[in-house]
Coordinates of C-alpha atoms and ligand atoms in Angstrom, one line a residue:
M118 CA -0.1 0.2 0.3
C119 CA 1.2 3.2 -0.7
G120 CA 0.4 6.6 -0.5
I121 CA -0.5 9.1 -3.5
V122 CA -0.8 12.7 -4.0
G123 CA -1.5 15.5 -5.7
Y124 CA -1.8 19.3 -6.4
I125 CA -2.8 22.3 -8.7
G126 CA -3.3 25.4 -7.8
N127 CA -1.2 28.9 -6.7
R128 CA 0.6 27.4 -4.1
E129 CA 4.1 26.0 -4.0
V130 CA 3.4 22.9 -4.9
S131 CA 6.0 21.2 -3.5
G132 CA 5.8 22.5 -0.4
V133 CA 2.2 21.2 -0.5
L134 CA 3.1 18.0 -2.0
V135 CA 5.7 16.9 1.1
D136 CA 3.2 18.0 3.5
G137 CA 0.4 15.4 2.1
L138 CA 2.8 12.9 1.6
K139 CA 3.6 13.1 5.3
R140 CA 0.4 12.8 6.5
L141 CA 0.1 9.8 4.3
E142 CA 3.4 8.5 6.0
Y143 CA 2.1 5.3 8.0
R144 CA 0.6 3.9 4.2
G145 CA 4.3 3.1 3.6
Y146 CA 7.7 4.7 3.5
D147 CA 10.4 2.7 1.9
S148 CA 11.0 5.0 -0.5
C149 CA 9.4 8.5 -2.3
G150 CA 9.4 10.8 -5.1
V151 CA 7.9 14.1 -6.6
A152 CA 7.0 15.2 -10.1
I153 CA 5.8 18.9 -11.0
I154 CA 5.1 20.5 -14.6
D155 CA 7.9 24.1 -14.5
E156 CA 6.6 26.3 -17.0
G157 CA 6.0 23.2 -18.6
R158 CA 9.1 21.2 -18.2
P159 CA 9.0 18.6 -16.6
K160 CA 10.7 18.4 -12.7
V161 CA 11.6 14.6 -11.0
I162 CA 13.0 14.2 -7.8
R163 CA 13.1 10.7 -5.7
S164 CA 14.8 9.4 -3.2
V165 CA 14.3 6.0 -1.0
G166 CA 13.8 6.4 2.5
R167 CA 11.2 8.7 4.9
I168 CA 10.1 12.2 3.7
G169 CA 12.6 14.0 5.1
E170 CA 15.3 13.0 2.7
L171 CA 13.1 13.8 0.1
E172 CA 11.8 16.5 1.2
E173 CA 15.8 17.8 1.8
K174 CA 16.8 16.7 -1.9
I175 CA 14.3 19.2 -2.6
R176 CA 15.1 21.7 -0.8
L177 CA 18.9 21.8 -2.2
T178 CA 17.8 21.4 -5.8
N179 CA 15.2 24.0 -5.5
P180 CA 13.2 22.0 -8.5
T181 CA 10.6 25.8 -8.5
N182 CA 10.7 29.2 -8.3
G183 CA 7.7 29.5 -6.3
S184 CA 5.4 29.5 -10.0
V185 CA 4.8 26.3 -10.4
K186 CA 1.0 25.5 -9.6
C187 CA 0.9 21.4 -10.8
G188 CA 2.6 18.2 -9.1
I189 CA 1.9 14.4 -7.9
G190 CA 3.6 12.6 -5.5
H191 CA 4.7 9.3 -3.7
T192 CA 5.1 6.9 -0.9
R193 CA 6.4 3.4 -1.4
W194 CA 5.2 -0.1 -0.1
A195 CA 7.2 -1.6 -2.6
T196 CA 5.3 -4.9 -4.2
H197 CA 7.4 -5.1 -6.8
G198 CA 10.6 -3.6 -7.0
R199 CA 12.3 -3.7 -3.8
P200 CA 13.0 0.0 -2.9
S201 CA 15.9 1.7 -4.8
E202 CA 15.4 5.7 -5.7
T203 CA 14.9 3.9 -9.7
N204 CA 11.9 1.8 -8.6
S205 CA 10.5 4.9 -6.4
H206 CA 7.3 6.6 -8.1
P207 CA 6.4 8.5 -9.8
H208 CA 7.8 6.9 -13.4
R209 CA 8.0 8.2 -17.0
D210 CA 7.6 7.5 -20.2
C211 CA 10.3 7.2 -23.2
T212 CA 9.8 10.6 -23.9
G213 CA 9.9 12.3 -20.8
R214 CA 6.1 13.7 -21.1
F215 CA 3.9 11.7 -18.6
Y216 CA 4.5 10.4 -15.3
V217 CA 2.1 8.5 -12.8
A218 CA 1.9 7.4 -9.2
H219 CA 0.7 4.2 -8.6
N220 CA -1.0 2.7 -4.9
G221 CA -2.1 -0.8 -5.9
I222 CA -0.5 -4.1 -8.5
I223 CA -1.4 -4.2 -12.8
E224 CA -1.2 -8.2 -11.9
N225 CA -0.7 -8.3 -16.1
Y226 CA 1.9 -6.1 -16.4
L227 CA 4.6 -8.7 -17.6
Y228 CA 3.0 -9.5 -20.2
L229 CA 2.0 -5.6 -21.3
K230 CA 5.7 -5.2 -20.8
H231 CA 6.7 -7.3 -23.6
R232 CA 3.9 -5.8 -25.8
L233 CA 5.5 -2.8 -24.8
V234 CA 9.0 -3.7 -25.5
V235 CA 8.0 -5.2 -28.9
E236 CA 7.1 -1.7 -29.8
G237 CA 9.9 -0.4 -29.0
H238 CA 9.3 1.3 -25.4
V239 CA 12.4 1.3 -23.0
F240 CA 11.8 0.5 -19.5
A241 CA 13.9 1.8 -16.4
T242 CA 12.5 0.3 -13.3
E243 CA 11.4 -3.7 -12.2
T244 CA 8.3 -2.4 -11.1
D245 CA 4.8 -3.5 -12.9
T246 CA 3.9 0.7 -12.3
E247 CA 6.0 1.4 -14.5
V248 CA 3.6 0.4 -18.2
L249 CA 1.0 3.0 -17.4
P250 CA 3.4 6.6 -18.6
H251 CA 3.7 4.0 -21.7
L252 CA 0.8 2.5 -22.2
I253 CA -0.2 6.6 -21.7
E254 CA 2.6 7.2 -24.2
S255 CA 0.8 4.9 -26.0
Y256 CA -2.9 6.4 -26.6
Y257 CA -1.5 9.7 -26.4
D258 CA -2.5 11.9 -29.5
G259 CA -3.9 14.9 -27.6
D260 CA -6.1 14.0 -24.7
L261 CA -4.0 12.9 -21.6
E262 CA -7.9 11.8 -20.6
E263 CA -8.5 9.4 -23.1
A264 CA -5.1 7.9 -23.4
V265 CA -5.3 7.2 -20.0
R266 CA -8.6 6.0 -20.2
R267 CA -7.5 3.8 -23.2
A268 CA -4.7 3.0 -21.3
L269 CA -6.5 1.4 -18.1
G270 CA -8.2 -0.3 -20.0
D271 CA -5.7 -2.7 -20.7
V272 CA -4.5 -3.3 -17.3
E273 CA -5.8 -6.4 -14.8
G274 CA -5.3 -5.3 -11.7
V275 CA -5.8 -2.8 -8.9
Y276 CA -4.9 1.3 -9.1
G277 CA -5.3 4.3 -7.4
I278 CA -3.2 6.4 -10.0
V279 CA -2.5 9.8 -10.6
V280 CA -1.4 11.5 -13.6
I281 CA 0.2 14.5 -15.3
S282 CA 1.8 15.9 -18.4
S283 CA 4.2 18.2 -19.9
E284 CA 1.9 17.8 -23.0
G285 CA -1.0 21.0 -23.7
D286 CA -0.2 23.2 -20.4
G287 CA 0.0 20.8 -18.2
R288 CA -2.2 22.4 -15.7
K289 CA -4.0 19.5 -15.6
I290 CA -4.4 16.1 -13.0
V291 CA -5.6 13.0 -14.1
A292 CA -7.1 10.0 -11.7
A293 CA -8.1 7.1 -11.6
R294 CA -9.3 4.5 -9.4
N295 CA -10.1 1.0 -9.3
G296 CA -9.7 -0.1 -5.4
P297 CA -7.4 1.0 -3.5
P298 CA -8.8 4.5 -2.1
L299 CA -8.2 7.9 -3.8
V300 CA -10.3 11.5 -2.8
V301 CA -10.4 14.6 -4.6
G302 CA -10.0 17.6 -2.4
V303 CA -12.2 20.8 -3.0
G304 CA -11.0 23.8 -3.1
S305 CA -11.3 27.7 -4.1
G306 CA -8.8 27.6 -7.0
E307 CA -7.0 25.2 -5.6
N308 CA -8.2 21.1 -6.4
F309 CA -6.4 18.0 -4.4
V310 CA -6.1 14.1 -5.0
A311 CA -5.0 11.9 -2.1
S312 CA -5.1 8.6 -1.0
D313 CA -6.9 9.4 2.0
V314 CA -8.3 12.0 3.9
P315 CA -5.8 13.1 6.4
A316 CA -3.1 14.7 3.1
L317 CA -6.4 17.2 2.2
L318 CA -7.5 18.1 5.5
P319 CA -4.7 21.2 6.5
Y320 CA -6.5 23.2 2.8
T321 CA -10.2 21.5 2.3
R322 CA -13.1 19.4 4.1
N323 CA -14.5 18.8 1.1
V324 CA -13.6 15.7 -0.7
V325 CA -15.2 13.7 -3.1
F326 CA -14.2 9.8 -2.8
L327 CA -13.6 8.3 -6.2
Q328 CA -15.5 5.2 -6.6
D329 CA -14.3 1.9 -8.7
G330 CA -13.8 2.7 -12.5
E331 CA -14.3 6.0 -11.7
I332 CA -11.5 8.9 -13.6
A333 CA -11.4 12.9 -12.3
I334 CA -10.4 15.7 -14.4
V335 CA -8.7 18.0 -12.1
S336 CA -7.5 21.2 -12.9
S337 CA -7.3 24.6 -10.3
D338 CA -10.5 25.6 -11.3
S339 CA -12.9 22.6 -11.4
F340 CA -13.6 19.0 -11.4
Q341 CA -15.2 16.4 -13.1
I342 CA -15.9 12.6 -12.4
K343 CA -16.2 10.4 -15.5
N344 CA -17.1 6.8 -15.0
S345 CA -15.6 4.4 -17.4
Q346 CA -17.3 5.1 -20.2
G347 CA -16.8 8.7 -19.8
E348 CA -20.1 10.1 -18.6
C349 CA -19.5 13.1 -16.4
M350 CA -20.9 11.5 -12.6
C351 CA -22.6 14.7 -10.8
R352 CA -20.7 13.5 -7.5
P353 CA -21.3 16.5 -4.4
A354 CA -19.0 17.0 -2.0
E355 CA -18.8 15.4 1.2
T356 CA -17.7 17.5 4.5
I357 CA -15.4 15.5 6.3
N358 CA -15.8 16.6 10.0
W359 CA -11.7 16.0 11.2
T360 CA -10.0 18.5 11.6
A361 CA -5.8 18.7 10.2
E362 CA -5.4 18.8 14.6
M363 CA -7.0 15.4 14.9
A364 CA -4.8 13.9 12.7
E365 CA -1.8 15.3 14.0
K366 CA 0.3 14.8 17.2
E367 CA -0.2 17.0 19.4
R368 CA 1.9 17.5 22.9
Y369 CA 2.6 13.3 22.3
A370 CA 5.9 11.3 21.2
H371 CA 3.8 9.2 18.8
F372 CA 0.7 9.4 17.3
M373 CA -0.4 5.8 18.7
L374 CA 0.6 7.3 22.4
K375 CA -1.6 10.5 21.3
E376 CA -3.9 7.4 19.7
I377 CA -4.4 5.1 23.6
Y378 CA -5.1 8.4 25.6
E379 CA -7.7 9.4 23.0
Q380 CA -9.3 5.8 23.6
P381 CA -12.2 7.8 26.2
R382 CA -13.0 9.7 23.5
A383 CA -13.1 7.8 21.2
I384 CA -15.6 5.2 22.9
R385 CA -18.3 8.1 24.1
D386 CA -18.3 9.1 20.1
T387 CA -18.3 5.7 19.3
L388 CA -21.9 5.2 21.7
R389 CA -23.7 8.9 21.1
G390 CA -26.7 9.3 19.3
R391 CA -27.1 4.8 20.1
I392 CA -27.4 4.7 23.5
G393 CA -31.5 5.7 24.2
E394 CA -33.6 7.3 27.0
N395 CA -33.8 4.4 30.1
D396 CA -30.5 2.8 28.7
T397 CA -32.1 1.3 25.9
V398 CA -29.9 0.7 22.2
T399 CA -31.2 2.4 19.4
L400 CA -28.6 1.2 16.7
S401 CA -31.8 1.1 13.6
S402 CA -32.0 3.5 12.2
E403 CA -28.2 2.6 11.1
L404 CA -28.7 -1.2 10.9
H405 CA -31.3 -0.2 7.9
N406 CA -32.7 -3.8 7.9
A407 CA -34.2 -4.7 11.2
A408 CA -35.8 -7.0 10.1
I409 CA -32.8 -9.4 9.3
F410 CA -31.6 -9.1 12.2
A411 CA -34.6 -9.8 14.4
G412 CA -34.4 -12.9 11.8
V413 CA -30.7 -13.7 11.6
E414 CA -30.2 -17.1 12.6
R415 CA -26.2 -17.9 11.7
L416 CA -23.7 -15.2 11.9
Q417 CA -20.0 -14.3 10.2
I418 CA -17.7 -11.8 10.6
V419 CA -15.0 -11.6 8.6
G420 CA -11.3 -9.3 9.5
M421 CA -7.7 -9.3 9.5
G422 CA -5.4 -8.4 12.3
T423 CA -6.5 -6.2 15.0
S424 CA -10.2 -6.4 13.5
L425 CA -9.6 -10.3 13.7
N426 CA -9.4 -10.5 16.9
A427 CA -11.8 -7.8 17.7
A428 CA -14.4 -10.1 15.1
Q429 CA -13.0 -13.3 18.1
V430 CA -14.4 -10.6 21.4
G431 CA -17.7 -10.0 19.1
K432 CA -18.2 -13.7 18.5
F433 CA -17.9 -13.7 22.7
L434 CA -20.4 -11.0 23.0
I435 CA -23.5 -11.4 20.6
E436 CA -23.4 -15.3 20.9
S437 CA -23.8 -14.7 25.3
L438 CA -26.5 -11.5 24.6
A439 CA -28.3 -12.3 21.3
R440 CA -27.6 -16.2 21.2
V441 CA -26.9 -16.3 17.5
P442 CA -24.3 -18.9 16.9
V443 CA -21.2 -16.9 15.0
D444 CA -18.8 -17.7 12.4
I445 CA -15.0 -16.0 12.9
D446 CA -12.6 -16.0 9.9
N447 CA -9.8 -14.9 9.0
A448 CA -10.9 -13.2 5.6
S449 CA -8.2 -14.4 3.5
E450 CA -8.7 -17.5 4.0
F451 CA -12.7 -16.7 3.4
R452 CA -13.7 -16.7 -0.2
Y453 CA -10.8 -19.7 -0.6
R454 CA -12.4 -22.3 1.2
D455 CA -15.6 -21.6 -0.7
P456 CA -17.6 -20.8 2.3
I457 CA -21.2 -21.8 3.0
I458 CA -23.7 -18.9 2.9
A459 CA -27.3 -20.3 4.5
P460 CA -29.7 -17.8 3.0
K461 CA -30.8 -14.8 5.3
S462 CA -27.4 -14.9 6.6
L463 CA -25.5 -12.1 7.5
V464 CA -22.0 -11.0 7.1
I465 CA -19.9 -8.6 9.3
G466 CA -16.6 -7.7 7.9
I467 CA -14.3 -5.3 11.1
T468 CA -12.3 -2.8 9.3
Q469 CA -10.8 0.3 10.1
S470 CA -9.7 1.4 7.0
G471 CA -12.1 0.0 4.9
E472 CA -9.7 -0.7 2.7
T473 CA -7.9 -4.2 3.6
A474 CA -7.7 -6.1 0.2
D475 CA -8.9 -8.6 1.8
T476 CA -11.3 -8.0 3.9
L477 CA -12.7 -6.6 0.7
A478 CA -12.7 -10.0 -1.7
A479 CA -14.3 -11.3 1.6
M480 CA -17.0 -9.6 1.9
K481 CA -17.4 -9.5 -2.2
E482 CA -17.6 -13.3 -1.9
A483 CA -20.4 -12.6 1.3
R484 CA -22.6 -10.3 -1.3
E485 CA -22.0 -12.8 -4.4
K486 CA -23.4 -16.0 -2.0
G487 CA -26.5 -13.1 -0.9
A488 CA -25.8 -13.3 2.5
F489 CA -26.9 -9.4 3.5
L490 CA -23.3 -6.9 5.0
L491 CA -22.7 -5.2 7.2
S492 CA -19.8 -3.3 8.0
I493 CA -17.5 -2.3 11.2
C494 CA -15.7 0.5 10.2
N495 CA -13.9 3.5 10.7
V496 CA -14.0 5.7 8.0
V497 CA -16.9 7.1 5.9
G498 CA -17.0 6.5 2.5
S499 CA -14.0 3.6 1.9
Q500 CA -14.8 1.0 0.2
A501 CA -16.1 -1.2 2.9
A502 CA -18.8 1.2 3.9
R503 CA -19.7 1.9 -0.2
Q504 CA -20.4 -2.1 -0.3
S505 CA -22.2 -2.8 2.5
D506 CA -25.8 -2.7 3.1
A507 CA -25.1 -1.2 6.0
V508 CA -22.4 0.1 7.8
L509 CA -21.8 0.8 12.4
Y510 CA -18.8 3.2 11.9
T511 CA -16.8 3.6 14.4
H512 CA -16.3 7.6 15.8
A513 CA -12.0 7.1 16.7
G514 CA -11.2 9.8 14.6
P515 CA -8.3 9.1 12.2
E516 CA -5.9 6.7 14.0
I517 CA -2.8 7.0 12.6
G518 CA -0.9 4.6 14.0
V519 CA 0.0 1.1 11.8
A520 CA -0.5 -0.3 15.2
S521 CA -4.3 -0.3 15.9
T522 CA -5.1 0.7 19.7
K523 CA -8.3 2.9 19.6
A524 CA -10.2 1.2 16.7
F525 CA -9.6 -1.9 18.1
T526 CA -11.6 -0.7 21.5
T527 CA -14.2 0.7 19.0
Q528 CA -14.8 -1.6 17.0
L529 CA -15.5 -3.9 20.5
T530 CA -18.0 -1.2 21.6
A531 CA -19.6 -1.3 18.6
L532 CA -19.6 -5.2 19.0
Y533 CA -20.8 -4.7 21.9
L534 CA -23.9 -2.5 21.3
L535 CA -24.9 -5.0 18.4
A536 CA -24.8 -7.2 20.2
L537 CA -27.4 -5.8 22.8
E538 CA -29.4 -4.7 19.9
L539 CA -29.7 -8.4 18.5
A540 CA -31.3 -8.9 22.0
Q541 CA -33.6 -6.1 22.3
L542 CA -34.8 -7.2 18.8
R543 CA -35.2 -10.8 19.0
Q544 CA -35.5 -10.4 23.4
T545 CA -33.6 -13.1 24.3
L546 CA -32.1 -10.3 27.8
P547 CA -35.0 -8.9 29.7
A548 CA -35.7 -5.3 28.9
H549 CA -33.4 -4.3 33.1
E550 CA -30.5 -6.8 31.3
I551 CA -30.4 -4.2 28.8
Q552 CA -30.1 -1.3 30.4
R553 CA -27.3 -2.5 33.2
H554 CA -24.9 -3.2 30.0
V555 CA -25.7 -0.1 28.1
R556 CA -25.0 1.6 31.9
Q557 CA -22.2 -0.6 32.5
L558 CA -20.8 0.7 28.3
R559 CA -21.7 5.1 29.2
E560 CA -19.1 3.8 32.6
V561 CA -16.5 2.7 30.1
P562 CA -14.5 5.9 29.0
D563 CA -14.1 7.0 32.6
Q564 CA -13.0 3.4 33.9
I565 CA -10.2 3.7 31.1
Q566 CA -9.2 7.1 32.1
K567 CA -8.4 5.8 35.3
I568 CA -6.1 3.2 33.6
L569 CA -4.7 5.5 31.8
D570 CA -3.7 7.8 34.8
Q571 CA -1.7 5.2 36.1
S572 CA 0.2 4.1 33.2
Q573 CA 3.6 5.2 34.8
G574 CA 3.8 1.9 36.8
I575 CA 3.3 0.1 33.1
A576 CA 6.1 1.8 31.9
E577 CA 8.2 0.8 34.3
L578 CA 7.6 -2.6 33.8
G579 CA 8.4 -2.4 30.2
E580 CA 11.9 -0.5 31.4
R581 CA 11.7 -4.2 34.3
F582 CA 11.2 -6.0 30.7
C583 CA 12.1 -4.8 27.7
R584 CA 15.5 -7.0 26.4
Y585 CA 14.0 -10.4 26.9
S586 CA 12.9 -11.9 23.5
D587 CA 9.9 -14.1 23.9
F588 CA 6.5 -13.6 25.4
L589 CA 3.9 -15.9 26.0
Y590 CA 0.3 -14.0 26.6
L591 CA -3.1 -16.3 28.1
G592 CA -6.6 -15.3 28.5
R593 CA -9.6 -17.4 28.1
G594 CA -13.0 -17.0 27.3
I595 CA -13.9 -14.0 26.3
N596 CA -9.9 -12.9 27.2
F597 CA -8.3 -15.0 25.0
P598 CA -8.7 -12.9 21.6
I599 CA -7.0 -9.8 24.4
A600 CA -4.4 -12.1 24.3
M601 CA -3.9 -12.5 20.8
E602 CA -4.2 -8.9 20.5
G603 CA -1.8 -8.5 23.2
A604 CA 0.6 -10.2 21.4
L605 CA 0.1 -9.2 18.4
K606 CA 0.9 -5.5 19.8
L607 CA 4.2 -6.3 21.2
K608 CA 6.0 -7.9 17.9
E609 CA 3.7 -5.6 16.1
I610 CA 6.0 -2.3 17.0
S611 CA 9.0 -3.8 19.3
Y612 CA 9.9 -6.5 16.6
I613 CA 10.3 -9.0 19.9
H614 CA 8.4 -13.3 19.9
A615 CA 5.1 -13.3 21.8
E616 CA 2.3 -16.1 21.2
G617 CA -1.2 -15.6 22.4
Y618 CA -2.7 -18.9 23.5
T619 CA -6.3 -19.8 25.1
A620 CA -4.8 -20.4 29.0
G621 CA -6.2 -24.0 28.6
E622 CA -4.0 -24.4 25.8
M623 CA -0.9 -23.8 27.7
K624 CA 0.1 -26.7 29.2
H625 CA -0.6 -29.2 25.8
G626 CA 2.2 -27.9 24.0
P627 CA 3.6 -23.5 25.0
I628 CA 3.7 -25.0 28.6
A629 CA 7.8 -26.5 27.4
L630 CA 8.5 -23.2 26.7
I631 CA 8.4 -21.9 30.3
D632 CA 10.9 -21.0 32.0
S633 CA 13.0 -17.9 34.3
E634 CA 13.7 -16.1 30.7
M635 CA 9.9 -16.6 29.4
P636 CA 7.6 -13.8 31.1
V637 CA 4.1 -14.7 30.7
V638 CA 1.3 -12.5 30.4
V639 CA -1.7 -13.4 31.9
L640 CA -5.0 -12.2 31.4
A641 CA -7.1 -12.9 34.9
P642 CA -10.3 -10.7 35.7
Q643 CA -12.2 -11.8 38.3
D644 CA -14.8 -14.0 36.3
A645 CA -16.3 -17.4 35.4
V646 CA -13.4 -18.8 35.0
Y647 CA -11.4 -16.8 37.3
R648 CA -9.9 -20.3 39.2
K649 CA -9.2 -21.7 36.5
T650 CA -6.8 -18.8 35.5
M651 CA -5.4 -19.0 38.8
G652 CA -4.3 -22.3 38.2
N653 CA -2.1 -22.0 35.0
V654 CA -0.3 -19.0 37.4
E655 CA 0.2 -22.0 39.5
E656 CA 1.8 -24.0 36.8
V657 CA 3.6 -20.7 35.0
K658 CA 5.2 -20.5 38.6
V659 CA 6.3 -23.4 39.3
R660 CA 8.3 -24.0 36.7
D661 CA 9.9 -20.4 37.1
G662 CA 8.4 -17.9 34.3
I663 CA 7.5 -14.3 35.5
V664 CA 4.2 -13.5 35.3
I665 CA 2.6 -10.9 35.0
A666 CA -1.4 -10.8 35.8
V667 CA -3.9 -8.5 34.2
A668 CA -6.5 -8.4 37.3
T669 CA -9.7 -7.0 38.9
E670 CA -8.8 -4.4 41.3
H671 CA -8.6 -4.9 44.7
D672 CA -7.8 -8.8 44.0
R673 CA -5.0 -9.8 46.5
E674 CA -4.8 -13.1 46.0
I675 CA -3.5 -13.0 42.5
S676 CA -0.6 -10.3 43.5
Q677 CA 0.5 -12.7 46.0
K678 CA 0.7 -15.3 43.0
A679 CA 1.9 -13.4 40.2
D680 CA 5.6 -11.8 40.6
Y681 CA 3.8 -8.3 38.9
T682 CA 0.2 -7.3 38.5
I683 CA -1.8 -4.6 36.8
Y684 CA -4.8 -3.1 38.0
I685 CA -8.1 -2.8 36.0
P686 CA -10.7 -1.4 37.5
D687 CA -14.0 -4.0 38.6
A688 CA -16.6 -4.0 36.0
D689 CA -19.1 -6.8 33.8
P690 CA -16.7 -9.5 32.6
L691 CA -18.2 -9.2 29.2
V692 CA -16.7 -5.0 29.3
N693 CA -12.9 -6.5 30.7
P694 CA -12.1 -7.2 26.8
I695 CA -12.0 -3.5 26.3
L696 CA -10.3 -2.4 29.8
A697 CA -7.5 -5.7 29.5
T698 CA -6.6 -4.0 26.1
I699 CA -5.1 -0.5 27.4
P700 CA -2.5 -2.3 30.0
L701 CA -0.7 -4.2 27.3
Q702 CA -0.9 -2.1 24.4
L703 CA 0.9 0.9 27.5
F704 CA 3.3 -2.0 28.0
A705 CA 4.1 -2.1 24.1
Y706 CA 4.1 0.9 23.3
H707 CA 7.2 1.6 26.3
I708 CA 8.6 -1.9 25.9
A709 CA 9.0 -0.5 21.4
T710 CA 10.0 3.0 22.5
L711 CA 12.9 1.8 25.1
R712 CA 14.2 -0.5 22.2
G713 CA 14.3 2.5 19.7
C714 CA 11.5 1.4 18.0
D715 CA 9.9 3.5 15.3
V716 CA 6.3 2.5 16.8
D717 CA 4.4 4.9 14.6
K718 CA 5.3 3.1 11.0
P719 CA 6.6 -0.2 12.6
R720 CA 9.2 -2.3 9.8
N721 CA 7.6 -4.6 6.7
L722 CA 4.2 -3.2 8.1
A723 CA 1.8 -0.5 6.9
K724 CA -2.5 0.6 8.5
S725 CA -4.1 -1.2 5.8
V726 CA -3.0 -3.5 3.4
T727 CA -4.9 -2.9 -0.5
V728 CA -3.2 -6.2 -1.7
E729 CA -4.1 -9.4 -1.3
Ligands
BG6_908 C1 -2.9 -4.3 9.1 C2 -2.5 -3.2 10.4 O1 -2.1 -3.9 8.0 O2 -4.3 -4.9 8.8 C3 -3.5 -3.4 11.4 O3 -1.3 -3.2 9.9 C4 -4.9 -3.8 11.1 O4 -3.0 -2.9 12.2 C5 -4.8 -5.1 10.1 O5 -5.5 -4.5 12.1 C6 -6.2 -4.6 9.5 O6 -6.5 -3.3 9.1 P1 -7.7 -3.0 8.9 O7 -8.2 -1.5 8.3 O8 -8.9 -3.8 7.9 O9 -8.9 -2.8 10.2

């Protein structure tokens, strides 16, 4: 997954491009580049590594005298051709007239490359993308839009692209989308194109999300959206209620830490307008089709990464509150196992970005098999939202840190609300029970704030454990996915090997790993399986394992058994997963920062992967 920006207007173009790329760097950061048309002459500056290095190169080469007004930029997450200056975007054609920045994969690029080489084109890179400027060159007869449309007609694969040319007045950006996201930012006397909203927020909040197969022709004073047949589409701009500040770090050292501390606000916003008078849940307006939900006989949830862990918690919440059987699927496996989708099935896709290719493909498969599609998503207008029958937005705000934090706890909150709505519709819980759960949810933001206020203790634990190289995370029941999430957070940002297991499973294998060098994080809140979990703590201790327990406040017993105990407020067992996640996020954060890792842009990862 890569980040793309384009600008046309009166500002100094390289400044706008670099600023936009910096705000998209979480999408990929192994190399980057810009191409601008300066008085009709194209200028390209590219660099391996972070935007900072590119910015320095631009400053030194001072490509423009501030007069130029049109350019495109790209920050890369390599798929074809290793990260290098040559392979970084934008790419050009043989004549140096057409420049393309691309996010996605051209699946038939080898065939196209061969055809173009036979026609005499000379290739300079190992990338799939380079076929695009050469195709445009081969079709160009004075109309850039038409040449782009014909070039894309030959392409198989997924793409978000921006194209500029020194031909004609060079005052036009042509953008096209098929799969990965692309947004037009509407300004006055200027316009923008970007892969994601954060790049646009400092300049405008009026945006138009391109849909698959659409092409945008953008100039400084107008833009047109056309479908693949070239017909104009009337697409009014939407106003995004995020501010640029919301997409900035404020006083925090990292976006991840800021987003951990934003969770009380994010959960309040996710509950807002969904809890009615006398503590009932009011989701039906968003679910669009209460009948489907009331009559649902089987539920399937798909997702990837942290969203898959949220799905696991969702299964527990929905089965215990609404008594509907729930299957969980790793989205990348779902479509290839020819899943059985019974009529009246409801399939939920959980995805923060709404753009993860594996999850989108699984949702598409489910739709083709006749399921009703609900997505739980954090980005308004994203592809998952657009391809669903109903959407339950998590109102976490922009999540910039690659490791997901606030999106996860808002996903759990949305799943809890959905389970209660289903229980209301199916009358599997008496009204007073629904009210009790709703009151519990209202307390969660303050309970999280209480944990955040004692994060110093967790920072000290991070200091104590930042030199270990293996960790085990154990949990039972609804807390097993939280053990998985805790292990995932540590892996993602500190590169330490960590595994999540059900505590019951431990003695059937992982127990062999336990010794004085193996810290074991145990989720042990006081719930129905507490006793069993305490037995597992004993099993670890008698093998000299080091136990770090996440426990319910006032639980004195566990502090006698565990080496270290992190307390969370006393809450309903179904609320514990949300609360127990916070200390694990902070633990991983402190260990990773102490090991000098770049927690916002961990190696080899990207915020959402838009290729299967
Ligand atoms: C990975 C991210 O690429 O995708 C994870 O690094 C995330 O943080 C996973 O959980 C799924 O992303 P999404 O946007 O579909 O929830």
